[in-house]
Amino acid sequence: MDLSNITTLHNLEAAFGGESMANRKYLYFAKVASKLGFSDLAKLFRETAEQETEHAFAHFELLHPELVVKDPAGLTDEQKKQIVSRCLSLAIEGETYEYTTMYPEFAEAAKSDRDNPAAAEFLKQAQESGEHANTFREAAHRFGLLKFIEHYHADRYTEALEVLNGGQAATRVAGDDPQTRKWICRQCSMIYDPVAGDPDSGIAPGTAFEDIPDDWKCPICGATKKTFKPLEEKVAA
């Protein structure tokens, strides 16, 4: 397909985004329905979600025909490697955009944004305005943390691409010093850095992970402290 037509390109990207979002939305609906005991509805939502996935895949294949694999057995090892390399490159591109541009911009917007409600809203108690301000601060904190998560993902994709192209896997070890050793959430990849701490959760900068209260939760996904493990970082060559 000729993607030189910018309108068609944008429409395909929008369609892919819409179908992808529908998939996750219907899976969430299925989860809700299942919890409430509506098993038939949960099944319907899951089936529809799978159909939306196929729609999204069809759009994505038009956007990236270089990734379409019709006859795997007919491909050489080099051709297979090129296709997987392209997948990794696109993944790195997406994750890098998220941690260098998208999330930093979201964080700044959350920090500087102001609530502009209808006129009646101005008559509400000052306490509500304070609650809004706290909500914005929490949003800024979450977006800031997500930036580092996407950085981590992009870094691991880069390593995978290097290995695929014949390079050596990087040596990774966890730090020895509790005051600088980072920990990563196994559920969402949120990284706790003791140097920065987690001030928004009451954890002061300089607090070693071991010294965090046991009831502390991951600020991204809410996982318990036990879900974290020491982060293995690259060893300088």
Short mmCIF file of C-alpha atoms in Angstrom, two decimals:
data_model
loop_
_atom_site.label_atom_id
_atom_site.label_comp_id
_atom_site.label_asym_id
_atom_site.label_seq_id
_atom_site.Cartn_x
_atom_site.Cartn_y
_atom_site.Cartn_z
CA MET A 1 0.00 0.00 0.00
CA ASP A 2 1.24 3.48 -0.87
CA LEU A 3 1.54 5.41 2.38
CA SER A 4 2.66 8.61 0.67
CA ASN A 5 -0.93 9.78 1.11
CA ILE A 6 -0.60 11.49 4.48
CA THR A 7 -4.35 11.48 5.13
CA THR A 8 -4.60 7.71 4.73
CA LEU A 9 -1.51 7.26 6.89
CA HIS A 10 -2.99 9.33 9.71
CA ASN A 11 -6.32 7.52 9.37
CA LEU A 12 -4.61 4.14 9.64
CA GLU A 13 -2.69 5.25 12.71
CA ALA A 14 -5.90 6.55 14.28
CA ALA A 15 -7.74 3.33 13.42
CA PHE A 16 -4.95 1.23 14.92
CA GLY A 17 -5.03 3.32 18.08
CA GLY A 18 -8.81 3.11 18.31
CA GLU A 19 -8.98 -0.66 17.85
CA SER A 20 -6.10 -1.18 20.30
CA MET A 21 -7.85 0.95 22.91
CA ALA A 22 -11.11 -0.92 22.33
CA ASN A 23 -9.30 -4.20 22.99
CA ARG A 24 -8.00 -3.08 26.39
CA LYS A 25 -11.33 -1.44 27.27
CA TYR A 26 -13.33 -4.59 26.54
CA LEU A 27 -10.87 -6.71 28.50
CA TYR A 28 -11.39 -4.38 31.44
CA PHE A 29 -15.16 -4.66 31.01
CA ALA A 30 -14.77 -8.46 30.99
CA LYS A 31 -12.85 -8.27 34.25
CA VAL A 32 -15.59 -6.14 35.82
CA ALA A 33 -18.37 -8.40 34.54
CA SER A 34 -16.56 -11.49 35.81
CA LYS A 35 -16.13 -10.00 39.27
CA LEU A 36 -19.85 -9.22 39.38
CA GLY A 37 -20.79 -12.76 38.39
CA PHE A 38 -21.88 -12.07 34.80
CA SER A 39 -19.81 -14.85 33.18
CA ASP A 40 -21.69 -14.74 29.86
CA LEU A 41 -21.09 -11.00 29.49
CA ALA A 42 -17.45 -11.44 30.48
CA LYS A 43 -17.06 -14.04 27.71
CA LEU A 44 -18.73 -11.70 25.21
CA PHE A 45 -16.39 -8.84 26.10
CA ARG A 46 -13.32 -11.11 25.81
CA GLU A 47 -14.43 -12.46 22.42
CA THR A 48 -15.07 -8.96 21.12
CA ALA A 49 -11.71 -7.80 22.47
CA GLU A 50 -10.00 -10.54 20.48
CA GLN A 51 -11.83 -9.41 17.34
CA GLU A 52 -10.70 -5.81 17.95
CA THR A 53 -7.14 -7.13 18.24
CA GLU A 54 -7.39 -8.70 14.80
CA HIS A 55 -8.71 -5.41 13.40
CA ALA A 56 -5.77 -3.57 14.97
CA PHE A 57 -3.31 -6.11 13.54
CA ALA A 58 -4.77 -5.63 10.06
CA HIS A 59 -4.27 -1.87 10.31
CA PHE A 60 -0.75 -2.29 11.69
CA GLU A 61 0.24 -4.58 8.83
CA LEU A 62 -0.77 -1.88 6.37
CA LEU A 63 1.36 0.61 8.31
CA HIS A 64 4.31 -1.81 8.46
CA PRO A 65 4.19 -4.25 5.54
CA GLU A 66 7.86 -5.07 6.18
CA LEU A 67 6.74 -7.02 9.26
CA VAL A 68 4.18 -9.23 7.51
CA VAL A 69 5.28 -12.88 7.65
CA LYS A 70 3.34 -15.11 5.23
CA ASP A 71 5.77 -18.03 4.88
CA PRO A 72 8.23 -18.30 7.80
CA ALA A 73 9.75 -21.48 6.39
CA GLY A 74 10.66 -19.65 3.18
CA LEU A 75 12.71 -16.98 4.96
CA THR A 76 16.44 -17.11 5.44
CA ASP A 77 17.93 -16.64 8.89
CA GLU A 78 19.09 -13.19 7.82
CA GLN A 79 15.59 -12.20 6.68
CA LYS A 80 14.12 -13.42 9.97
CA LYS A 81 16.73 -11.42 11.85
CA GLN A 82 15.91 -8.29 9.84
CA ILE A 83 12.20 -8.58 10.66
CA VAL A 84 12.81 -9.09 14.38
CA SER A 85 15.38 -6.28 14.33
CA ARG A 86 12.74 -4.00 12.88
CA CYS A 87 10.32 -4.99 15.67
CA LEU A 88 12.94 -4.17 18.28
CA SER A 89 13.80 -0.89 16.57
CA LEU A 90 10.16 0.17 16.58
CA ALA A 91 9.86 -0.84 20.25
CA ILE A 92 12.96 1.18 21.14
CA GLU A 93 11.65 4.14 19.18
CA GLY A 94 8.32 4.02 21.00
CA GLU A 95 9.77 3.58 24.47
CA THR A 96 12.38 6.30 23.89
CA TYR A 97 9.70 8.73 22.75
CA GLU A 98 7.72 7.96 25.90
CA TYR A 99 10.54 8.57 28.36
CA THR A 100 12.23 11.47 26.55
CA THR A 101 9.19 13.36 25.29
CA MET A 102 5.73 12.10 26.16
CA TYR A 103 5.98 11.51 29.90
CA PRO A 104 8.21 14.52 30.64
CA GLU A 105 5.72 16.76 28.82
CA PHE A 106 2.80 15.16 30.67
CA ALA A 107 4.63 15.65 33.97
CA GLU A 108 5.26 19.33 33.27
CA ALA A 109 1.66 19.82 32.22
CA ALA A 110 0.43 18.13 35.39
CA LYS A 111 2.64 20.40 37.49
CA SER A 112 1.56 23.62 35.84
CA ASP A 113 -2.07 22.85 34.95
CA ARG A 114 -4.94 24.53 36.78
CA ASP A 115 -8.52 23.46 37.24
CA ASN A 116 -10.87 25.71 35.21
CA PRO A 117 -14.37 24.57 36.16
CA ALA A 118 -17.67 26.21 35.47
CA ALA A 119 -18.60 29.34 37.41
CA ALA A 120 -20.44 27.36 40.09
CA GLU A 121 -17.26 25.52 40.88
CA PHE A 122 -15.67 28.76 42.14
CA LEU A 123 -18.21 28.81 44.95
CA LYS A 124 -17.16 25.50 46.37
CA GLN A 125 -15.07 25.21 49.48
CA ALA A 126 -11.38 26.02 49.35
CA GLN A 127 -10.71 22.52 50.56
CA GLU A 128 -11.82 21.13 47.21
CA SER A 129 -9.30 23.34 45.43
CA GLY A 130 -6.66 21.92 47.72
CA GLU A 131 -7.74 18.41 46.79
CA HIS A 132 -7.43 19.29 43.11
CA ALA A 133 -3.91 20.59 43.67
CA ASN A 134 -2.95 17.35 45.41
CA THR A 135 -4.38 15.38 42.51
CA PHE A 136 -2.23 17.31 40.04
CA ARG A 137 0.87 16.76 42.18
CA GLU A 138 0.16 13.03 42.32
CA ALA A 139 -0.30 12.95 38.54
CA ALA A 140 3.02 14.73 38.03
CA HIS A 141 4.71 12.23 40.32
CA ARG A 142 3.27 9.24 38.47
CA PHE A 143 4.24 10.58 35.04
CA GLY A 144 7.73 11.32 36.32
CA LEU A 145 8.13 7.74 37.51
CA LEU A 146 6.77 6.33 34.26
CA LYS A 147 9.47 8.23 32.37
CA PHE A 148 12.15 6.14 34.11
CA ILE A 149 10.22 2.93 33.50
CA GLU A 150 10.11 3.57 29.75
CA HIS A 151 13.82 4.44 29.84
CA TYR A 152 14.47 1.05 31.40
CA HIS A 153 12.33 -0.73 28.79
CA ALA A 154 14.08 1.05 25.91
CA ASP A 155 17.48 0.17 27.37
CA ARG A 156 16.60 -3.53 27.55
CA TYR A 157 15.23 -3.51 24.00
CA THR A 158 18.49 -1.91 22.84
CA GLU A 159 20.47 -4.68 24.50
CA ALA A 160 18.30 -7.33 22.86
CA LEU A 161 18.85 -5.74 19.45
CA GLU A 162 22.62 -5.65 19.99
CA VAL A 163 22.68 -9.34 20.94
CA LEU A 164 20.51 -10.22 17.94
CA ASN A 165 23.06 -8.51 15.70
CA GLY A 166 25.92 -10.54 17.09
CA GLY A 167 26.91 -8.48 20.09
CA GLN A 168 27.55 -9.68 23.62
CA ALA A 169 24.93 -9.54 26.34
CA ALA A 170 25.71 -6.83 28.87
CA THR A 171 26.85 -7.91 32.31
CA ARG A 172 24.38 -6.78 34.95
CA VAL A 173 24.68 -6.93 38.71
CA ALA A 174 22.83 -5.45 41.65
CA GLY A 175 24.65 -2.77 43.63
CA ASP A 176 26.24 -3.59 46.99
CA ASP A 177 25.58 -0.31 48.80
CA PRO A 178 22.03 -0.17 50.27
CA GLN A 179 22.14 3.65 50.06
CA THR A 180 22.49 3.58 46.27
CA ARG A 181 21.15 0.15 45.27
CA LYS A 182 17.99 0.50 43.18
CA TRP A 183 15.00 -1.84 43.33
CA ILE A 184 12.49 -2.65 40.58
CA CYS A 185 8.84 -3.65 40.83
CA ARG A 186 8.33 -7.04 39.17
CA GLN A 187 4.75 -6.10 38.35
CA CYS A 188 5.12 -2.74 36.56
CA SER A 189 8.92 -2.05 36.38
CA MET A 190 8.74 1.03 38.62
CA ILE A 191 12.30 1.71 39.86
CA TYR A 192 12.91 2.84 43.43
CA ASP A 193 16.06 4.94 43.74
CA PRO A 194 17.11 5.46 47.37
CA VAL A 195 18.92 8.65 46.41
CA ALA A 196 15.63 10.23 45.31
CA GLY A 197 13.37 8.35 47.73
CA ASP A 198 9.61 8.70 47.31
CA PRO A 199 8.74 12.04 48.96
CA ASP A 200 5.13 11.97 47.75
CA SER A 201 4.66 8.75 49.74
CA GLY A 202 6.53 10.07 52.77
CA ILE A 203 9.84 8.37 51.95
CA ALA A 204 12.64 10.92 52.29
CA PRO A 205 15.56 11.08 49.82
CA GLY A 206 18.44 8.94 51.01
CA THR A 207 16.19 6.19 52.41
CA ALA A 208 17.52 2.71 51.65
CA PHE A 209 14.90 0.30 50.33
CA GLU A 210 15.36 -1.93 53.38
CA ASP A 211 14.40 1.00 55.63
CA ILE A 212 11.09 1.71 53.86
CA PRO A 213 8.06 0.74 56.00
CA ASP A 214 6.61 -2.67 55.10
CA ASP A 215 3.22 -1.12 54.31
CA TRP A 216 4.70 1.08 51.55
CA LYS A 217 3.15 0.44 48.14
CA CYS A 218 4.44 0.90 44.60
CA PRO A 219 3.26 4.41 43.58
CA ILE A 220 2.52 3.18 40.05
CA CYS A 221 0.65 -0.12 40.41
CA GLY A 222 0.08 -0.41 44.16
CA ALA A 223 2.11 -3.62 44.53
CA THR A 224 3.52 -4.41 47.96
CA LYS A 225 7.13 -3.90 48.96
CA LYS A 226 7.68 -7.67 48.66
CA THR A 227 7.05 -7.41 44.92
CA PHE A 228 10.30 -5.50 44.40
CA LYS A 229 13.68 -7.06 43.66
CA PRO A 230 17.19 -5.56 43.40
CA LEU A 231 17.72 -3.89 40.02
CA GLU A 232 20.61 -5.36 38.10
CA GLU A 233 22.41 -2.60 36.23
CA LYS A 234 25.07 -2.67 33.52
CA VAL A 235 28.65 -3.08 34.62
CA ALA A 236 31.00 -0.63 32.93
CA ALA A 237 33.23 -2.43 30.41
#
